[in-house]
Short mmCIF file of C-alpha atoms and ligand atoms in Angstrom, two decimals:
data_model
loop_
_atom_site.label_atom_id
_atom_site.label_comp_id
_atom_site.label_asym_id
_atom_site.label_seq_id
_atom_site.Cartn_x
_atom_site.Cartn_y
_atom_site.Cartn_z
CA LYS N 6 121.78 138.76 39.75
CA PHE N 7 118.96 136.75 38.27
CA PRO N 8 121.11 134.36 36.20
CA ALA N 9 123.26 133.56 39.22
CA LEU N 10 120.26 132.70 41.37
CA ARG N 11 118.79 130.65 38.59
CA GLY N 12 122.07 128.80 38.12
CA ALA N 13 122.26 127.91 41.79
CA ALA N 14 118.72 126.59 41.72
CA VAL N 15 119.49 124.44 38.71
CA VAL N 16 122.61 123.04 40.32
CA ALA N 17 120.74 122.24 43.51
CA GLY N 18 118.03 120.50 41.52
CA LEU N 19 120.56 118.47 39.56
CA SER N 20 122.42 117.44 42.68
CA VAL N 21 119.24 115.82 43.98
CA LEU N 22 118.82 113.92 40.74
CA VAL N 23 122.36 112.59 40.65
CA GLY N 24 122.45 111.96 44.37
CA ALA N 25 125.30 114.39 44.75
CA GLN N 26 124.06 115.96 47.94
CA PRO N 27 125.28 113.29 50.30
CA ALA N 28 127.71 114.75 52.70
CA LEU N 29 125.14 116.84 54.53
CA ALA N 30 124.99 114.32 57.37
CA SER N 31 127.97 112.46 58.75
CA PRO N 32 127.62 109.09 60.55
CA GLU N 33 127.91 110.83 63.94
CA GLY N 34 124.84 112.84 63.10
CA HIS N 35 126.84 116.04 62.90
CA GLY N 36 127.48 117.86 59.72
CA ARG N 37 124.05 119.29 58.96
CA TYR N 38 125.69 122.64 59.08
CA SER N 39 123.69 125.65 58.06
CA ALA N 40 123.58 129.40 58.48
CA GLY N 41 121.88 130.87 61.54
CA ALA N 42 118.82 132.97 60.67
CA PRO N 43 119.43 136.73 60.33
CA GLY N 44 116.55 137.55 62.71
CA VAL N 45 114.44 135.86 65.37
CA GLY N 46 111.22 136.50 63.50
CA ASP N 47 109.92 139.59 65.27
CA SER N 48 107.49 141.17 62.84
CA TYR N 49 108.22 144.71 64.14
CA PHE N 50 112.00 144.41 63.71
CA PRO N 51 112.70 141.51 61.33
CA ASP N 52 116.50 141.89 61.52
CA ALA N 53 116.59 141.99 65.35
CA GLY N 54 118.35 139.08 67.04
CA ASN N 55 119.77 136.10 65.20
CA GLY N 56 119.18 132.38 64.98
CA GLY N 57 121.55 129.58 65.88
CA LEU N 58 123.25 131.07 68.89
CA ASP N 59 122.38 132.03 72.44
CA VAL N 60 124.62 134.72 73.94
CA GLN N 61 125.56 134.15 77.60
CA HIS N 62 127.85 137.07 78.34
CA TYR N 63 129.12 140.29 76.78
CA ASP N 64 132.44 141.81 77.76
CA VAL N 65 132.38 145.30 76.24
CA GLY N 66 135.65 147.22 76.47
CA PHE N 67 136.34 150.62 74.94
CA SER N 68 137.97 153.97 75.27
CA TYR N 69 135.97 157.02 74.22
CA ASP N 70 136.83 160.67 73.99
CA PRO N 71 133.84 163.03 73.71
CA ALA N 72 136.10 165.72 72.22
CA THR N 73 136.90 163.64 69.14
CA ARG N 74 133.88 161.31 69.34
CA TYR N 75 136.32 158.48 68.72
CA MET N 76 135.75 155.04 70.21
CA ASP N 77 138.33 152.27 70.20
CA ALA N 78 136.59 149.05 71.22
CA SER N 79 136.99 145.35 71.74
CA THR N 80 133.89 143.33 72.60
CA THR N 81 133.97 139.64 73.39
CA LEU N 82 130.78 137.72 73.59
CA THR N 83 130.41 134.18 74.88
CA ALA N 84 127.68 132.16 73.22
CA VAL N 85 126.35 128.64 72.80
CA ALA N 86 125.50 127.27 69.35
CA THR N 87 121.90 126.08 69.16
CA GLN N 88 122.39 124.41 65.78
CA ASP N 89 125.37 123.19 63.75
CA LEU N 90 126.62 126.45 62.28
CA ASP N 91 128.76 127.17 59.25
CA GLN N 92 127.71 130.82 59.39
CA PHE N 93 125.94 133.09 61.87
CA ASP N 94 124.92 136.73 62.14
CA LEU N 95 125.29 139.32 64.86
CA ASP N 96 123.52 142.69 64.88
CA PHE N 97 126.00 145.54 64.54
CA ARG N 98 125.75 149.09 63.22
CA GLY N 99 128.95 150.36 64.79
CA PRO N 100 132.13 151.71 63.23
CA GLN N 101 134.73 149.90 61.16
CA ILE N 102 135.83 146.45 62.26
CA SER N 103 139.57 145.75 62.21
CA SER N 104 139.46 142.13 63.33
CA LEU N 105 137.07 139.39 64.27
CA THR N 106 137.98 136.06 65.84
CA VAL N 107 135.87 133.07 66.83
CA GLY N 108 137.73 131.41 69.67
CA LYS N 109 141.38 131.68 68.67
CA HIS N 110 140.67 131.65 64.95
CA PRO N 111 140.35 134.72 62.77
CA ALA N 112 137.01 134.47 60.95
CA SER N 113 135.93 136.08 57.72
CA PHE N 114 132.97 138.39 57.93
CA ARG N 115 130.95 140.83 55.90
CA ARG N 116 128.47 143.54 56.77
CA ASP N 117 125.01 143.87 55.30
CA GLY N 118 122.84 146.58 56.88
CA GLN N 119 122.66 145.78 60.59
CA GLU N 120 123.77 142.20 59.96
CA LEU N 121 127.34 141.22 60.68
CA VAL N 122 127.70 137.90 58.85
CA VAL N 123 130.41 135.68 60.33
CA THR N 124 131.89 132.50 58.83
CA PRO N 125 133.49 130.54 61.69
CA ARG N 126 136.20 128.00 60.84
CA PRO N 127 136.23 125.44 62.26
CA LYS N 128 132.46 125.27 62.09
CA LEU N 129 130.45 125.18 65.31
CA LYS N 130 128.52 122.20 66.63
CA THR N 131 125.21 122.29 68.49
CA GLY N 132 125.82 122.90 72.18
CA GLU N 133 129.34 124.21 71.62
CA ARG N 134 130.33 127.17 73.75
CA PHE N 135 132.41 129.72 71.85
CA THR N 136 133.64 133.28 72.02
CA VAL N 137 133.57 136.00 69.38
CA THR N 138 135.92 138.95 69.73
CA VAL N 139 135.26 141.99 67.57
CA LYS N 140 137.65 144.95 67.48
CA TYR N 141 136.27 148.17 66.02
CA ALA N 142 137.03 151.87 66.05
CA GLY N 143 135.45 155.11 64.95
CA THR N 144 132.28 157.03 65.83
CA PRO N 145 129.22 154.93 66.73
CA PRO N 146 126.01 156.10 65.06
CA VAL N 147 122.84 157.77 66.26
CA ILE N 148 119.91 155.57 65.22
CA THR N 149 116.54 156.96 64.16
CA ASP N 150 113.43 154.99 65.10
CA PRO N 151 110.17 154.50 63.21
CA ASP N 152 108.60 157.12 65.54
CA GLU N 153 111.41 159.59 64.56
CA SER N 154 113.00 159.56 67.99
CA ILE N 155 116.71 158.90 68.29
CA GLU N 156 118.72 156.35 70.23
CA GLY N 157 122.02 154.49 70.08
CA TRP N 158 125.14 156.59 70.69
CA VAL N 159 123.91 160.16 71.16
CA PRO N 160 126.63 162.78 71.84
CA THR N 161 125.86 165.42 74.47
CA ASP N 162 127.77 168.63 75.19
CA ASP N 163 129.96 166.80 77.73
CA GLY N 164 129.82 163.13 76.81
CA VAL N 165 127.33 160.69 75.36
CA PHE N 166 123.80 159.56 76.22
CA VAL N 167 123.14 155.91 75.41
CA PRO N 168 119.53 154.62 75.16
CA GLY N 169 118.87 151.41 73.24
CA GLU N 170 115.14 150.74 72.97
CA PRO N 171 114.07 149.17 70.73
CA GLN N 172 117.09 148.88 68.39
CA GLY N 173 119.94 151.07 69.63
CA SER N 174 122.50 148.71 71.16
CA PRO N 175 124.00 147.59 67.81
CA ALA N 176 125.26 151.18 67.48
CA TRP N 177 128.03 150.38 69.94
CA LEU N 178 128.13 146.65 70.60
CA PRO N 179 127.82 143.62 68.32
CA GLY N 180 125.31 141.11 69.64
CA ASN N 181 121.93 139.46 69.53
CA ASP N 182 119.68 142.50 69.75
CA HIS N 183 116.37 140.97 70.81
CA PRO N 184 114.90 140.76 74.34
CA THR N 185 114.53 136.98 74.02
CA ASP N 186 118.32 136.60 74.25
CA LYS N 187 119.30 137.98 77.65
CA ALA N 188 122.87 137.80 78.92
CA THR N 189 125.12 139.12 81.66
CA PHE N 190 127.43 142.03 80.82
CA THR N 191 130.75 143.50 81.87
CA PHE N 192 131.61 147.02 80.67
CA ARG N 193 135.13 148.48 80.78
CA ALA N 194 135.01 152.10 79.73
CA THR N 195 138.03 154.41 79.61
CA VAL N 196 137.28 158.13 79.43
CA PRO N 197 139.21 161.38 79.96
CA GLU N 198 139.88 162.03 83.65
CA GLY N 199 137.11 164.11 85.20
CA LEU N 200 134.30 162.42 83.27
CA THR N 201 132.25 159.55 84.66
CA ALA N 202 131.17 156.49 82.64
CA VAL N 203 128.08 154.89 84.16
CA GLY N 204 127.04 151.41 83.14
CA ASN N 205 124.46 148.88 84.23
CA GLY N 206 125.06 146.89 87.39
CA GLN N 207 127.70 147.36 90.05
CA LEU N 208 130.88 149.42 89.87
CA LEU N 209 133.77 146.95 90.26
CA SER N 210 136.59 149.43 89.95
CA GLN N 211 137.49 152.97 88.97
CA LYS N 212 141.16 153.68 88.26
CA THR N 213 142.88 156.77 86.90
CA SER N 214 146.26 156.90 85.22
CA ASN N 215 147.82 159.18 82.62
CA GLY N 216 144.80 161.44 82.55
CA ARG N 217 142.29 158.71 81.81
CA THR N 218 139.87 156.85 84.08
CA THR N 219 138.68 153.29 83.52
CA PHE N 220 135.31 152.31 84.98
CA VAL N 221 134.43 148.62 85.20
CA TRP N 222 130.74 147.80 85.60
CA ASP N 223 129.31 144.35 86.14
CA SER N 224 125.72 143.57 85.27
CA THR N 225 125.22 140.26 87.04
CA GLU N 226 121.60 139.37 86.26
CA PRO N 227 120.33 138.51 82.76
CA MET N 228 119.70 141.65 80.71
CA ALA N 229 118.22 142.37 77.29
CA THR N 230 120.59 144.26 74.98
CA TYR N 231 118.18 147.20 74.60
CA LEU N 232 118.63 147.89 78.33
CA ALA N 233 122.41 148.22 78.11
CA THR N 234 123.98 151.63 78.64
CA VAL N 235 127.31 153.24 79.33
CA THR N 236 126.39 156.90 79.58
CA ILE N 237 129.29 159.34 79.89
CA GLY N 238 129.47 162.90 81.15
CA ASN N 239 130.34 165.29 83.90
CA PHE N 240 128.28 163.86 86.75
CA GLN N 241 127.75 164.37 90.46
CA VAL N 242 127.74 160.88 91.92
CA THR N 243 125.83 159.94 95.05
CA GLN N 244 125.75 156.51 96.64
CA THR N 245 123.19 155.42 99.17
CA ARG N 246 121.10 152.35 100.05
CA THR N 247 117.45 151.48 100.20
CA PRO N 248 116.06 150.67 103.69
CA SER N 249 116.51 146.97 102.85
CA GLY N 250 120.13 147.47 101.79
CA ILE N 251 120.13 147.64 97.98
CA PRO N 252 122.92 149.98 96.83
CA VAL N 253 121.71 153.00 94.87
CA TYR N 254 124.17 154.85 92.58
CA THR N 255 122.96 158.09 91.07
CA ALA N 256 124.84 160.20 88.52
CA VAL N 257 123.39 163.64 87.94
CA ASP N 258 124.47 166.37 85.55
CA PRO N 259 125.22 169.23 88.01
CA ARG N 260 123.15 171.61 85.89
CA LEU N 261 120.09 169.43 86.65
CA ALA N 262 120.82 168.71 90.31
CA ALA N 263 118.37 171.19 91.81
CA GLN N 264 115.53 170.34 89.45
CA SER N 265 115.87 166.59 89.89
CA ALA N 266 116.62 166.49 93.62
CA ALA N 267 113.04 165.66 94.65
CA ALA N 268 112.77 162.66 92.33
CA VAL N 269 116.28 161.38 93.14
CA ALA N 270 115.61 161.58 96.88
CA ARG N 271 112.62 159.28 96.59
CA ILE N 272 114.31 156.43 94.69
CA PRO N 273 114.80 154.31 97.86
CA ASP N 274 111.16 154.88 98.91
CA MET N 275 109.91 153.94 95.46
CA ILE N 276 111.92 150.72 95.49
CA GLU N 277 110.54 149.85 98.95
CA TYR N 278 106.97 150.65 97.94
CA PHE N 279 107.12 148.70 94.69
CA SER N 280 108.82 145.78 96.47
CA SER N 281 105.85 145.60 98.81
CA LEU N 282 103.46 145.45 95.82
CA PHE N 283 105.41 143.53 93.19
CA GLY N 284 107.80 141.37 95.25
CA PRO N 285 111.53 141.78 95.91
CA TYR N 286 113.52 144.21 93.73
CA PRO N 287 114.98 141.88 91.08
CA PHE N 288 118.56 143.18 90.77
CA ALA N 289 121.71 143.51 92.90
CA SER N 290 121.81 147.29 92.59
CA ALA N 291 119.76 150.31 91.62
CA GLY N 292 120.28 153.92 90.61
CA ALA N 293 119.63 156.54 87.95
CA ILE N 294 121.51 158.62 85.39
CA ILE N 295 120.21 162.15 84.89
CA ASP N 296 121.74 163.83 81.87
CA ARG N 297 121.12 166.64 79.44
CA ALA N 298 120.22 165.23 76.01
CA PRO N 299 117.54 167.59 74.74
CA ASN N 300 117.36 165.96 71.31
CA VAL N 301 116.36 162.65 72.92
CA GLY N 302 113.49 163.90 75.04
CA TYR N 303 112.49 160.66 76.75
CA ALA N 304 113.64 158.47 79.62
CA LEU N 305 114.50 154.79 79.44
CA GLU N 306 114.46 151.99 82.00
CA SER N 307 118.08 150.85 81.36
CA GLN N 308 118.58 147.95 83.76
CA THR N 309 119.53 149.05 87.29
CA LYS N 310 120.31 152.55 85.91
CA PRO N 311 117.34 154.20 84.24
CA ILE N 312 118.50 157.11 82.10
CA PHE N 313 116.79 160.50 81.87
CA SER N 314 117.47 163.00 79.11
CA SER N 315 116.31 165.90 81.32
CA ALA N 316 115.43 166.41 84.99
CA PRO N 317 112.64 163.93 85.82
CA GLY N 318 109.62 164.54 87.97
CA LEU N 319 108.39 161.98 90.49
CA GLY N 320 106.03 160.33 88.01
CA THR N 321 108.71 159.63 85.41
CA MET N 322 111.12 158.40 88.08
CA ALA N 323 108.45 156.02 89.46
CA HIS N 324 107.69 154.81 85.93
CA GLU N 325 111.32 153.89 85.17
CA ILE N 326 111.86 152.29 88.59
CA ALA N 327 108.72 150.16 88.13
CA HIS N 328 110.05 148.98 84.75
CA GLN N 329 112.83 147.18 86.62
CA TRP N 330 110.18 144.56 87.53
CA TYR N 331 108.02 144.88 84.42
CA GLY N 332 110.05 145.14 81.24
CA ASP N 333 113.54 144.48 82.58
CA SER N 334 113.14 141.38 84.77
CA VAL N 335 109.87 140.20 83.16
CA SER N 336 110.35 140.87 79.45
CA LEU N 337 108.29 140.61 76.34
CA SER N 338 108.94 137.96 73.68
CA ARG N 339 107.99 140.17 70.75
CA TRP N 340 107.81 143.92 70.43
CA SER N 341 104.10 144.01 69.58
CA ASP N 342 103.47 143.13 73.27
CA ILE N 343 105.05 146.44 74.37
CA TRP N 344 101.95 147.21 76.52
CA LEU N 345 103.26 144.52 78.92
CA ASN N 346 106.13 146.94 79.62
CA GLU N 347 104.49 150.32 79.24
CA GLY N 348 101.01 149.58 80.59
CA PHE N 349 102.48 148.05 83.75
CA ALA N 350 105.02 150.85 84.35
CA THR N 351 102.31 153.45 83.75
CA TYR N 352 99.94 151.75 86.19
CA ALA N 353 102.74 151.55 88.75
CA GLN N 354 103.18 155.29 88.28
CA TRP N 355 99.46 155.78 89.01
CA LEU N 356 99.80 153.62 92.14
CA TRP N 357 102.81 155.64 93.32
CA THR N 358 100.96 158.90 92.75
CA GLU N 359 98.08 157.77 94.95
CA HIS N 360 100.47 156.36 97.57
CA ASN N 361 102.29 159.67 97.61
CA GLY N 362 99.12 161.61 98.35
CA GLY N 363 98.19 162.60 94.78
CA ALA N 364 95.31 161.58 92.55
CA THR N 365 93.77 158.19 93.19
CA THR N 366 94.18 155.48 90.56
CA GLN N 367 90.45 155.81 89.88
CA GLN N 368 90.82 159.54 89.26
CA THR N 369 93.78 158.95 86.95
CA PHE N 370 91.83 156.24 85.11
CA ASP N 371 88.93 158.65 84.65
CA GLY N 372 91.34 161.33 83.44
CA ALA N 373 93.01 158.94 81.02
CA SER N 374 89.65 158.36 79.42
CA ASN N 375 90.04 161.94 78.24
CA TYR N 376 92.57 160.75 75.67
CA GLY N 377 89.45 159.53 74.01
CA ARG N 378 86.57 161.40 75.55
CA ALA N 379 84.74 160.64 72.36
CA ALA N 380 84.48 157.00 71.44
CA THR N 381 85.42 158.08 67.91
CA SER N 382 88.76 159.53 69.06
CA SER N 383 91.82 158.15 67.26
CA PHE N 384 93.08 156.96 70.66
CA TRP N 385 90.61 154.09 70.50
CA GLN N 386 91.52 153.11 66.97
CA ILE N 387 94.84 151.49 67.83
CA VAL N 388 94.81 147.90 69.08
CA ALA N 389 96.80 147.66 72.33
CA THR N 390 98.43 144.35 71.42
CA ASP N 391 99.45 145.55 67.96
CA PRO N 392 100.18 149.29 68.00
CA GLY N 393 102.73 149.12 65.17
CA THR N 394 106.30 150.45 65.27
CA VAL N 395 105.31 154.12 64.94
CA ASP N 396 102.93 154.06 67.92
CA MET N 397 104.67 151.50 70.11
CA PHE N 398 105.80 154.27 72.48
CA GLY N 399 102.64 156.33 71.97
CA ASN N 400 99.62 156.80 74.18
CA VAL N 401 97.97 153.47 73.62
CA PRO N 402 100.45 150.93 75.09
CA TYR N 403 100.97 153.30 78.04
CA ASN N 404 97.50 154.54 78.80
CA ARG N 405 95.14 151.99 77.34
CA GLY N 406 97.56 149.46 78.88
CA ALA N 407 97.33 151.01 82.35
CA MET N 408 93.57 151.45 82.00
CA THR N 409 93.31 147.74 81.19
CA LEU N 410 95.06 146.89 84.45
CA HIS N 411 92.85 149.24 86.45
CA ALA N 412 89.73 147.79 84.85
CA LEU N 413 91.03 144.29 85.57
CA ARG N 414 91.52 145.26 89.21
CA GLY N 415 87.89 146.32 89.39
CA LYS N 416 86.82 143.10 87.70
CA ILE N 417 88.75 140.59 89.87
CA GLY N 418 89.10 142.60 93.10
CA ASP N 419 92.15 143.96 94.90
CA ALA N 420 93.21 140.69 96.53
CA ALA N 421 93.41 138.71 93.26
CA PHE N 422 94.80 141.67 91.30
CA PHE N 423 97.75 142.31 93.60
CA ARG N 424 98.40 138.58 93.95
CA LEU N 425 98.56 138.48 90.15
CA LEU N 426 101.06 141.36 89.94
CA LYS N 427 103.38 139.57 92.38
CA ASP N 428 102.86 136.24 90.71
CA TRP N 429 103.62 137.70 87.29
CA ALA N 430 106.91 139.16 88.53
CA ALA N 431 107.90 135.92 90.30
CA THR N 432 106.92 133.39 87.60
CA HIS N 433 108.66 135.22 84.77
CA LYS N 434 111.62 136.65 86.69
CA TYR N 435 114.52 137.17 84.22
CA GLY N 436 112.35 135.56 81.52
CA ASN N 437 110.20 136.39 78.50
CA THR N 438 106.47 136.15 78.25
CA THR N 439 103.42 137.12 76.18
CA THR N 440 99.98 138.70 76.48
CA ALA N 441 98.37 135.27 76.06
CA GLU N 442 100.33 134.07 79.09
CA PHE N 443 99.14 137.09 81.09
CA VAL N 444 95.53 136.36 80.19
CA ALA N 445 95.98 132.73 81.25
CA GLN N 446 97.66 133.71 84.51
CA ALA N 447 94.98 136.29 85.32
CA GLN N 448 92.34 133.60 84.84
CA ARG N 449 94.21 131.10 87.02
CA VAL N 450 94.82 133.58 89.85
CA SER N 451 91.29 134.99 89.83
CA GLY N 452 89.41 131.82 88.97
CA LYS N 453 87.39 133.90 86.48
CA ASP N 454 86.84 133.59 82.73
CA LEU N 455 88.41 136.79 81.43
CA LYS N 456 88.56 136.06 77.70
CA GLY N 457 85.83 138.56 76.86
CA PHE N 458 87.33 141.18 79.15
CA PHE N 459 90.78 141.03 77.58
CA ASP N 460 89.36 140.78 74.11
CA VAL N 461 87.59 144.11 74.51
CA TRP N 462 90.50 145.86 76.20
CA LEU N 463 93.52 144.48 74.39
CA TYR N 464 92.58 142.79 71.15
CA GLN N 465 89.87 145.03 69.72
CA LYS N 466 89.68 148.60 68.58
CA GLY N 467 87.06 150.82 70.14
CA LYS N 468 86.30 152.32 73.51
CA PRO N 469 85.24 149.64 75.99
CA THR N 470 81.83 150.47 77.43
CA ALA N 471 81.00 147.39 79.48
CA TRP N 472 83.42 144.69 80.63
N1 LIG M 4 110.53 152.66 77.45
C1 LIG M 4 110.76 154.07 77.56
C2 LIG M 4 109.86 154.54 78.67
O1 LIG M 4 108.74 154.28 78.77
C3 LIG M 4 110.48 154.83 76.30
C4 LIG M 4 111.40 154.53 75.17
C5 LIG M 4 111.07 155.33 73.96
N2 LIG M 4 111.91 154.98 72.90
C6 LIG M 4 111.75 155.39 71.66
N3 LIG M 4 112.58 154.96 70.76
N4 LIG M 4 110.76 156.18 71.35
O2 LIG M 4 110.17 155.10 79.60
ZN1 ZN M 5 107.99 153.08 80.03
#
């Protein structure tokens, strides 16, 4: 490999000398074509997302049979070029691709790890809107995370459980897998009659013929790819509405119906309560998918349809519902800021518990200090704004994050604190933000200098003693 690289470098150098590099720019200013970057520069997941294109919509169509674990899929994404492109990447870890077209034109492609490298011809100009259709078939993979948990396409005894945080969606759909590129989605899933395929958003249609049922789901507000799901199984479906009219679709594995009934029954109340604290529920529909996936062992805030791998209690249900505001609508810009998702959802869970007649937030805060009763405990040795990929779903983003919010509430008072929570949800609705922006907004809303406060809680190791 070395001689080839060296040769290319020499040729490039020579071309400068002899002025043979000319045609990079045409008179119209177009023609500076280059390859889109293979990642968006997230230090936790360097391959996640891609440069040079902004996906607007995904149309994900497939048939899947749990008995054979065989998927036959065609996904079309609509994107806009953000630079003149002679090549771009998508993230994809799914099964074998049989064809790929850009617009009407077949494009050549190759696969390199999670990168699907596409060479569009004709090339794409900045601002150009284009479609990419990828046809693929086979068994999508289970993906193992840095913390050893699994995600992606996880078979269950009657279907498949589909969580995608932080890097699972490329298991079953090609795309830009980073929260900074949100898009709308349509899912068309065909499964054996008797099974239910539950996707994000609203159910547009459900039609059975020849022993197979096709479910079409429409996710109409911008969504990060990691929040996409089409979870399939034998489900009891219930449809209701919140008091203010938001449709709620719940799909429950009948074996878990009794154990999860209490949490499911309170979904409308939770949405009403959180709406009163955080502002209007951000999406056109709500719901939950309660499935049996014992090897997963966690729940995920999939947009409009949080997914649970076992029967949830009230706390977990409240946590995933609260994520719809914080995490799903208001999203992080880089994974190291995961406390913006988990700290907020955990604090919302504390608020719900108190509202529901349980421990007060102060009691829960005091209890959470037990994760690090001793200031020397390892709990205090992880920096909340940089937990690393192994601990990003560990105690610190959740509990130190929630403790930070409770301490902030004490520091700026209830009026400013709850104004800030609403403001945060409103200002960054459907957007992406950062910890620095939260610090700035907290200072604006409260009129206080909070640099020292946030430094101690979020940017330093150690157990805060005074703040
Ligand atoms: N965001 C999810 C929750 O708090 C947890 C996701 C965990 N994912 C993982 N790969 N460990 O509810
Ligand atoms: Zn969470």
